């Protein structure tokens, strides 16, 4: 009898911990809430593959499988679970209190005890153009990967342009930007900064950046967010056929903006523009940035249009250009 009671208790707890999404259409989906961020819910279900669902389609939800760190658009932070409420509302349940708020006021919901891969999200995009007259092919890649577990977050952006011709392969542009951070509160986070760059147009064979800084999120809405990162970094750089030069310092200043129009097939606009001020290079100023527009065509697949730009008032070799820009197209997969 004792074993039966224990088994029934475990089963009851499991049933109670099942998370549920309640759609405006009247349907329900049971499973596990992985995380909610930027207007999208990452949800795992036994009946369906892992789903990314817009909060616009949900009337309410309940999530008690894990303990969550819940952030609202008013920059309030709670630790607890989410309970079912009336349409358009959600119930935040903590050890001390129960709070009823509008569903659209949720900013982020992240659990501490899920696996590493449950907290990953992002987009992988590829594009290829071939011209027969010039026997030239151009491959462009765009990868934007984000990790967030409530306290620790990391943004990784990797992009590149490679040219193929009868003369061989040219690595035209390569860019990698990794910013892990620790969230002090809903406004501030401290960050590490790592970057790798290569730009054929500007004469940069390789550039490595390592540093630290802080990010302040000054805008947080249901469909948009924006922040500024500032810090201090060391730089190692070399021109083509040149030696790697070290001992350089820069002051990075990065502005980011994200817009999410979830009513129309999840249109997204991402902007990142950064200025790098040389502290011991005689007034050198560099700039790197990109703007990405994405529109979902089916499920998690999207068409992506990316504009990138670079500027250097003192390129490694004076014979090279000071500016570079381009527009690339690709098809992406979001996860």
CSV table of C-alpha atoms in Angstrom, one decimal:
chain,number,residue,atom,x,y,z
A,1,UNK,CA,0.0,0.0,0.0
A,2,UNK,CA,2.8,2.4,0.9
A,3,UNK,CA,4.5,1.8,-2.5
A,4,UNK,CA,1.2,2.4,-4.3
A,5,UNK,CA,0.7,5.6,-2.4
A,6,UNK,CA,4.2,6.8,-3.3
A,7,UNK,CA,3.8,5.9,-6.9
A,8,UNK,CA,0.5,7.7,-7.1
A,9,UNK,CA,2.0,10.8,-5.4
A,10,UNK,CA,4.9,10.9,-7.9
A,11,UNK,CA,2.4,10.5,-10.8
A,12,UNK,CA,0.3,13.3,-9.3
A,13,UNK,CA,3.3,15.6,-9.0
A,14,UNK,CA,4.3,14.9,-12.6
A,15,UNK,CA,0.8,15.6,-13.8
A,16,UNK,CA,0.7,18.9,-11.8
A,17,UNK,CA,4.0,20.0,-13.2
A,18,UNK,CA,2.9,19.6,-16.8
A,19,UNK,CA,3.0,23.0,-18.5
A,20,UNK,CA,0.2,24.1,-20.7
A,21,UNK,CA,-0.3,26.7,-23.4
A,22,UNK,CA,-3.9,28.0,-23.9
A,23,UNK,CA,-4.3,29.3,-27.4
A,24,UNK,CA,-6.8,32.1,-28.4
A,25,UNK,CA,-8.3,29.6,-30.8
A,26,UNK,CA,-9.3,27.3,-27.9
A,27,UNK,CA,-6.6,24.7,-28.4
A,28,UNK,CA,-4.3,23.5,-25.6
A,29,UNK,CA,-0.7,22.2,-25.8
A,30,UNK,CA,0.9,20.3,-22.9
A,31,UNK,CA,4.6,19.8,-22.4
A,32,UNK,CA,7.4,21.9,-20.9
A,33,UNK,CA,8.1,25.6,-21.1
A,34,UNK,CA,11.8,26.0,-21.9
A,35,UNK,CA,11.9,29.7,-21.9
A,36,UNK,CA,10.1,32.9,-23.0
A,37,UNK,CA,12.0,35.8,-24.5
A,38,UNK,CA,11.5,38.6,-27.0
A,39,UNK,CA,7.8,37.7,-27.5
A,40,UNK,CA,8.5,34.1,-28.4
A,41,UNK,CA,7.9,30.9,-26.3
A,42,UNK,CA,10.2,27.9,-26.7
A,43,UNK,CA,8.0,24.9,-25.8
A,44,UNK,CA,8.7,21.2,-25.8
A,45,UNK,CA,5.9,18.7,-26.3
A,46,UNK,CA,5.8,14.9,-26.5
A,47,UNK,CA,3.2,15.0,-29.3
A,48,UNK,CA,5.0,17.6,-31.5
A,49,UNK,CA,8.5,18.7,-32.2
A,50,UNK,CA,9.9,21.6,-30.2
A,51,UNK,CA,7.9,24.7,-31.0
A,52,UNK,CA,8.6,28.4,-31.1
A,53,UNK,CA,5.3,30.1,-30.5
A,54,UNK,CA,4.4,33.8,-30.5
A,55,UNK,CA,2.9,35.1,-27.3
A,56,UNK,CA,0.4,36.9,-29.5
A,57,UNK,CA,-1.3,33.5,-30.2
A,58,UNK,CA,-1.6,32.6,-26.5
A,59,UNK,CA,-4.5,33.7,-24.2
A,60,UNK,CA,-2.8,32.4,-21.0
A,61,UNK,CA,-0.4,29.7,-19.8
A,62,UNK,CA,0.7,27.8,-16.8
A,63,UNK,CA,4.3,26.5,-16.1
A,64,UNK,CA,5.3,24.7,-12.9
A,65,UNK,CA,7.7,22.1,-14.1
A,66,UNK,CA,10.7,24.3,-13.0
A,67,UNK,CA,11.4,27.3,-10.8
A,68,UNK,CA,11.6,30.3,-13.2
A,69,UNK,CA,13.2,33.7,-13.1
A,70,UNK,CA,10.5,35.9,-14.4
A,71,UNK,CA,11.2,39.5,-15.6
A,72,UNK,CA,8.4,42.0,-16.5
A,73,UNK,CA,8.5,45.0,-18.8
A,74,UNK,CA,8.5,47.2,-15.6
A,75,UNK,CA,11.9,45.7,-14.8
A,76,UNK,CA,10.5,43.7,-11.8
A,77,UNK,CA,12.1,40.3,-11.1
A,78,UNK,CA,10.3,37.3,-9.6
A,79,UNK,CA,11.3,33.7,-8.8
A,80,UNK,CA,8.5,31.2,-9.0
A,81,UNK,CA,6.0,29.6,-11.3
A,82,UNK,CA,3.3,30.7,-13.7
A,83,UNK,CA,-0.4,29.8,-13.2
A,84,UNK,CA,-3.4,29.9,-15.5
A,85,UNK,CA,-5.5,33.0,-15.4
A,86,UNK,CA,-8.2,34.7,-17.5
A,87,UNK,CA,-7.6,35.4,-21.2
A,88,UNK,CA,-4.8,38.0,-21.6
A,89,UNK,CA,-3.5,37.5,-18.0
A,90,UNK,CA,-1.0,35.3,-16.2
A,91,UNK,CA,-0.5,34.5,-12.6
A,92,UNK,CA,3.0,34.7,-11.1
A,93,UNK,CA,3.3,32.5,-8.0
A,94,UNK,CA,6.2,32.9,-5.6
A,95,UNK,CA,6.8,31.5,-2.1
A,96,UNK,CA,5.7,34.8,-0.6
A,97,UNK,CA,2.9,36.0,-2.9
A,98,UNK,CA,0.7,35.6,-5.9
A,99,UNK,CA,0.6,38.4,-8.5
A,100,UNK,CA,-1.8,38.8,-11.5
A,101,UNK,CA,-0.4,40.7,-14.5
A,102,UNK,CA,-1.1,41.0,-18.2
A,103,UNK,CA,0.5,38.3,-20.4
A,104,UNK,CA,2.0,41.0,-22.6
A,105,UNK,CA,3.9,42.5,-19.6
A,106,UNK,CA,6.1,39.4,-19.5
A,107,UNK,CA,9.6,40.1,-20.7
A,108,UNK,CA,11.6,36.9,-20.0
A,109,UNK,CA,10.9,33.6,-18.4
A,110,UNK,CA,13.9,31.3,-17.9
A,111,UNK,CA,14.4,28.2,-15.7
A,112,UNK,CA,17.5,27.3,-13.8
A,113,UNK,CA,17.4,23.5,-13.9
A,114,UNK,CA,16.9,22.8,-17.6
A,115,UNK,CA,19.7,21.5,-19.7
A,116,UNK,CA,22.2,23.7,-21.6
A,117,UNK,CA,20.6,23.2,-25.0
A,118,UNK,CA,17.1,24.1,-23.7
A,119,UNK,CA,18.4,27.6,-23.2
A,120,UNK,CA,19.8,28.1,-26.7
A,121,UNK,CA,18.0,30.0,-29.4
A,122,UNK,CA,19.1,31.6,-32.6
A,123,UNK,CA,19.1,31.7,-36.4
A,124,UNK,CA,21.4,30.0,-38.9
A,125,UNK,CA,21.2,31.5,-42.5
A,126,UNK,CA,23.0,30.8,-45.8
A,127,UNK,CA,22.9,32.5,-49.1
A,128,UNK,CA,24.6,31.8,-52.4
A,129,UNK,CA,24.9,33.7,-55.7
A,130,UNK,CA,26.5,32.5,-58.9
A,131,UNK,CA,27.1,34.5,-62.1
A,132,UNK,CA,28.0,32.4,-65.2
A,133,UNK,CA,29.5,35.4,-67.1
A,134,UNK,CA,32.1,36.0,-64.5
A,135,UNK,CA,32.4,32.4,-63.3
A,136,UNK,CA,32.0,33.8,-59.8
A,137,UNK,CA,30.2,32.4,-56.9
A,138,UNK,CA,29.6,34.1,-53.6
A,139,UNK,CA,28.6,32.3,-50.4
A,140,UNK,CA,27.4,34.4,-47.4
A,141,UNK,CA,26.6,33.1,-43.9
A,142,UNK,CA,24.8,34.6,-40.9
A,143,UNK,CA,24.6,33.0,-37.5
A,144,UNK,CA,23.0,34.6,-34.5
A,145,UNK,CA,23.0,32.4,-31.4
A,146,UNK,CA,21.8,33.4,-27.9
A,147,UNK,CA,22.0,31.6,-24.5
A,148,UNK,CA,20.0,32.7,-21.5
A,149,UNK,CA,19.2,30.9,-18.3
A,150,UNK,CA,17.9,33.8,-16.2
A,151,UNK,CA,21.2,35.0,-14.8
A,152,UNK,CA,23.8,34.2,-17.4
A,153,UNK,CA,23.4,35.2,-21.0
A,154,UNK,CA,25.6,35.1,-24.1
A,155,UNK,CA,25.2,36.5,-27.6
A,156,UNK,CA,27.2,35.1,-30.5
A,157,UNK,CA,27.1,36.6,-34.0
A,158,UNK,CA,29.1,35.0,-36.8
A,159,UNK,CA,29.0,36.1,-40.4
A,160,UNK,CA,31.1,35.7,-43.5
A,161,UNK,CA,31.4,36.3,-47.2
A,162,UNK,CA,33.5,33.9,-49.4
A,163,UNK,CA,34.1,34.2,-53.1
A,164,UNK,CA,34.7,31.3,-55.5
A,165,UNK,CA,36.3,31.8,-58.9
A,166,UNK,CA,38.7,30.1,-61.3
A,167,UNK,CA,41.6,31.8,-59.5
A,168,UNK,CA,40.7,30.1,-56.2
A,169,UNK,CA,38.8,31.0,-53.0
A,170,UNK,CA,38.8,34.4,-51.4
A,171,UNK,CA,37.8,35.0,-47.8
A,172,UNK,CA,36.4,38.4,-48.3
A,173,UNK,CA,34.9,39.1,-44.9
A,174,UNK,CA,34.7,37.3,-41.6
A,175,UNK,CA,33.2,38.5,-38.4
A,176,UNK,CA,32.7,36.9,-35.0
A,177,UNK,CA,31.3,38.7,-31.9
A,178,UNK,CA,30.8,36.9,-28.6
A,179,UNK,CA,29.5,38.8,-25.5
A,180,UNK,CA,28.8,36.6,-22.5
A,181,UNK,CA,27.3,38.4,-19.5
A,182,UNK,CA,26.0,38.2,-16.0
A,183,UNK,CA,22.7,39.9,-15.2
A,184,UNK,CA,22.9,42.1,-12.1
A,185,UNK,CA,19.3,43.1,-12.5
A,186,UNK,CA,16.8,43.7,-15.3
A,187,UNK,CA,18.7,46.9,-16.4
A,188,UNK,CA,22.4,46.1,-16.0
A,189,UNK,CA,24.7,43.2,-16.9
A,190,UNK,CA,28.5,42.9,-16.8
A,191,UNK,CA,30.1,41.4,-19.9
A,192,UNK,CA,33.2,39.9,-21.4
A,193,UNK,CA,34.0,40.8,-25.0
A,194,UNK,CA,35.6,38.6,-27.6
A,195,UNK,CA,35.8,39.3,-31.3
A,196,UNK,CA,37.6,38.2,-34.5
A,197,UNK,CA,37.5,40.2,-37.8
A,198,UNK,CA,38.9,39.9,-41.3
A,199,UNK,CA,38.2,42.4,-44.0
A,200,UNK,CA,39.8,42.2,-47.5
A,201,UNK,CA,38.5,45.6,-48.5
A,202,UNK,CA,40.0,47.4,-45.5
A,203,UNK,CA,43.2,45.4,-45.6
A,204,UNK,CA,42.7,43.6,-42.3
A,205,UNK,CA,44.1,40.1,-42.4
A,206,UNK,CA,43.1,39.3,-38.8
A,207,UNK,CA,42.1,41.3,-35.7
A,208,UNK,CA,41.5,39.8,-32.3
A,209,UNK,CA,39.7,41.8,-29.5
A,210,UNK,CA,39.4,40.8,-25.8
A,211,UNK,CA,37.9,43.0,-23.2
A,212,UNK,CA,35.3,43.6,-20.5
A,213,UNK,CA,32.4,46.1,-20.1
A,214,UNK,CA,28.8,46.6,-19.0
A,215,UNK,CA,25.5,46.8,-20.8
A,216,UNK,CA,22.6,49.0,-19.8
A,217,UNK,CA,19.2,48.1,-21.3
A,218,UNK,CA,17.3,51.4,-21.5
A,219,UNK,CA,14.4,50.3,-23.6
A,220,UNK,CA,12.2,47.3,-22.9
A,221,UNK,CA,8.8,46.9,-24.6
A,222,UNK,CA,6.6,44.0,-25.6
A,223,UNK,CA,7.8,44.2,-29.2
A,224,UNK,CA,11.2,45.9,-28.9
A,225,UNK,CA,14.3,46.3,-26.8
A,226,UNK,CA,17.5,48.4,-26.9
A,227,UNK,CA,20.7,48.6,-25.0
A,228,UNK,CA,24.2,50.1,-24.9
A,229,UNK,CA,27.5,48.3,-24.1
A,230,UNK,CA,30.7,50.2,-23.2
A,231,UNK,CA,34.0,48.8,-22.0
A,232,UNK,CA,37.7,48.5,-22.4
A,233,UNK,CA,39.5,46.1,-24.8
A,234,UNK,CA,42.9,45.0,-26.0
A,235,UNK,CA,43.6,44.5,-29.7
A,236,UNK,CA,45.9,42.4,-31.8
A,237,UNK,CA,45.9,43.2,-35.5
A,238,UNK,CA,47.8,42.4,-38.7
A,239,UNK,CA,47.6,43.6,-42.3
A,240,UNK,CA,48.0,41.1,-45.2
A,241,UNK,CA,51.6,39.7,-45.2
A,242,UNK,CA,52.2,41.7,-42.1
A,243,UNK,CA,53.2,40.7,-38.5
A,244,UNK,CA,50.6,40.6,-35.7
A,245,UNK,CA,50.8,43.9,-33.7
A,246,UNK,CA,49.9,43.9,-30.1
A,247,UNK,CA,49.7,46.4,-27.2
A,248,UNK,CA,46.7,48.4,-28.6
A,249,UNK,CA,43.8,49.5,-26.5
A,250,UNK,CA,40.3,50.4,-27.6
A,251,UNK,CA,37.1,51.8,-26.0
A,252,UNK,CA,34.2,49.9,-27.6
A,253,UNK,CA,30.7,51.4,-27.6
A,254,UNK,CA,28.0,49.2,-29.0
A,255,UNK,CA,24.3,50.0,-29.6
A,256,UNK,CA,21.7,47.2,-30.2
A,257,UNK,CA,18.1,47.4,-31.1
A,258,UNK,CA,15.6,44.6,-31.7
A,259,UNK,CA,12.1,44.9,-33.2
A,260,UNK,CA,9.6,42.1,-33.2
A,261,UNK,CA,6.3,42.4,-35.2
A,262,UNK,CA,4.7,39.1,-34.2
A,263,UNK,CA,1.3,39.6,-35.8
A,264,UNK,CA,2.7,39.4,-39.4
A,265,UNK,CA,4.5,36.1,-39.6
A,266,UNK,CA,7.1,37.1,-37.0
A,267,UNK,CA,8.9,39.9,-38.8
A,268,UNK,CA,12.1,40.8,-37.0
A,269,UNK,CA,14.5,43.7,-37.4
A,270,UNK,CA,17.9,43.5,-35.6
A,271,UNK,CA,20.4,46.4,-35.5
A,272,UNK,CA,23.9,46.5,-34.0
A,273,UNK,CA,26.3,49.3,-34.5
A,274,UNK,CA,29.5,49.7,-32.7
A,275,UNK,CA,32.2,52.4,-32.5
A,276,UNK,CA,35.8,51.5,-31.4
A,277,UNK,CA,37.9,54.4,-30.2
A,278,UNK,CA,41.7,53.8,-30.2
A,279,UNK,CA,43.3,55.0,-26.9
A,280,UNK,CA,46.9,54.8,-28.0
A,281,UNK,CA,46.7,55.0,-31.8
A,282,UNK,CA,46.6,58.7,-32.5
A,283,UNK,CA,42.9,59.3,-32.9
A,284,UNK,CA,42.0,56.1,-34.7
A,285,UNK,CA,38.3,55.3,-34.9
A,286,UNK,CA,36.7,52.2,-36.3
A,287,UNK,CA,33.1,51.2,-36.8
A,288,UNK,CA,31.4,47.8,-37.3
A,289,UNK,CA,27.7,47.0,-37.6
A,290,UNK,CA,24.9,45.2,-39.3
A,291,UNK,CA,21.1,45.4,-39.8
A,292,UNK,CA,19.1,42.2,-40.3
A,293,UNK,CA,15.5,42.0,-41.5
A,294,UNK,CA,13.9,38.5,-41.3
A,295,UNK,CA,10.4,37.3,-42.4
A,296,UNK,CA,9.1,33.9,-41.6
A,297,UNK,CA,7.9,32.0,-44.6
A,298,UNK,CA,7.0,28.7,-43.1
A,299,UNK,CA,7.3,27.6,-39.5
A,300,UNK,CA,10.9,28.2,-38.4
A,301,UNK,CA,12.2,29.0,-41.8
A,302,UNK,CA,12.7,32.7,-42.8
A,303,UNK,CA,14.1,34.9,-45.6
A,304,UNK,CA,16.9,37.1,-44.3
A,305,UNK,CA,18.3,40.4,-45.7
A,306,UNK,CA,21.5,41.6,-44.0
A,307,UNK,CA,23.2,44.9,-44.5
A,308,UNK,CA,26.7,45.2,-43.1
A,309,UNK,CA,29.1,48.1,-42.8
A,310,UNK,CA,32.6,48.7,-41.7
A,311,UNK,CA,34.8,51.9,-41.4
A,312,UNK,CA,38.4,52.5,-40.3
A,313,UNK,CA,39.9,56.0,-40.5
A,314,UNK,CA,43.4,54.4,-40.2
A,315,UNK,CA,43.4,51.1,-42.1
A,316,UNK,CA,46.4,48.8,-41.5
A,317,UNK,CA,47.7,49.7,-45.0
A,318,UNK,CA,47.0,53.1,-46.5
A,319,UNK,CA,46.5,51.7,-50.0
A,320,UNK,CA,43.2,50.0,-48.8
A,321,UNK,CA,39.8,51.6,-48.5
A,322,UNK,CA,38.5,53.2,-45.3
A,323,UNK,CA,35.0,51.9,-45.7
A,324,UNK,CA,33.2,48.7,-46.7
A,325,UNK,CA,29.5,47.8,-47.0
A,326,UNK,CA,27.3,45.2,-48.6
A,327,UNK,CA,23.9,43.6,-48.8
A,328,UNK,CA,23.4,39.9,-48.7
A,329,UNK,CA,20.4,37.6,-48.9
A,330,UNK,CA,19.8,34.2,-47.4
A,331,UNK,CA,17.4,31.6,-46.1
A,332,UNK,CA,17.5,31.0,-42.4
A,333,UNK,CA,16.5,28.3,-39.9
A,334,UNK,CA,15.5,29.5,-36.4
A,335,UNK,CA,15.7,27.2,-33.3
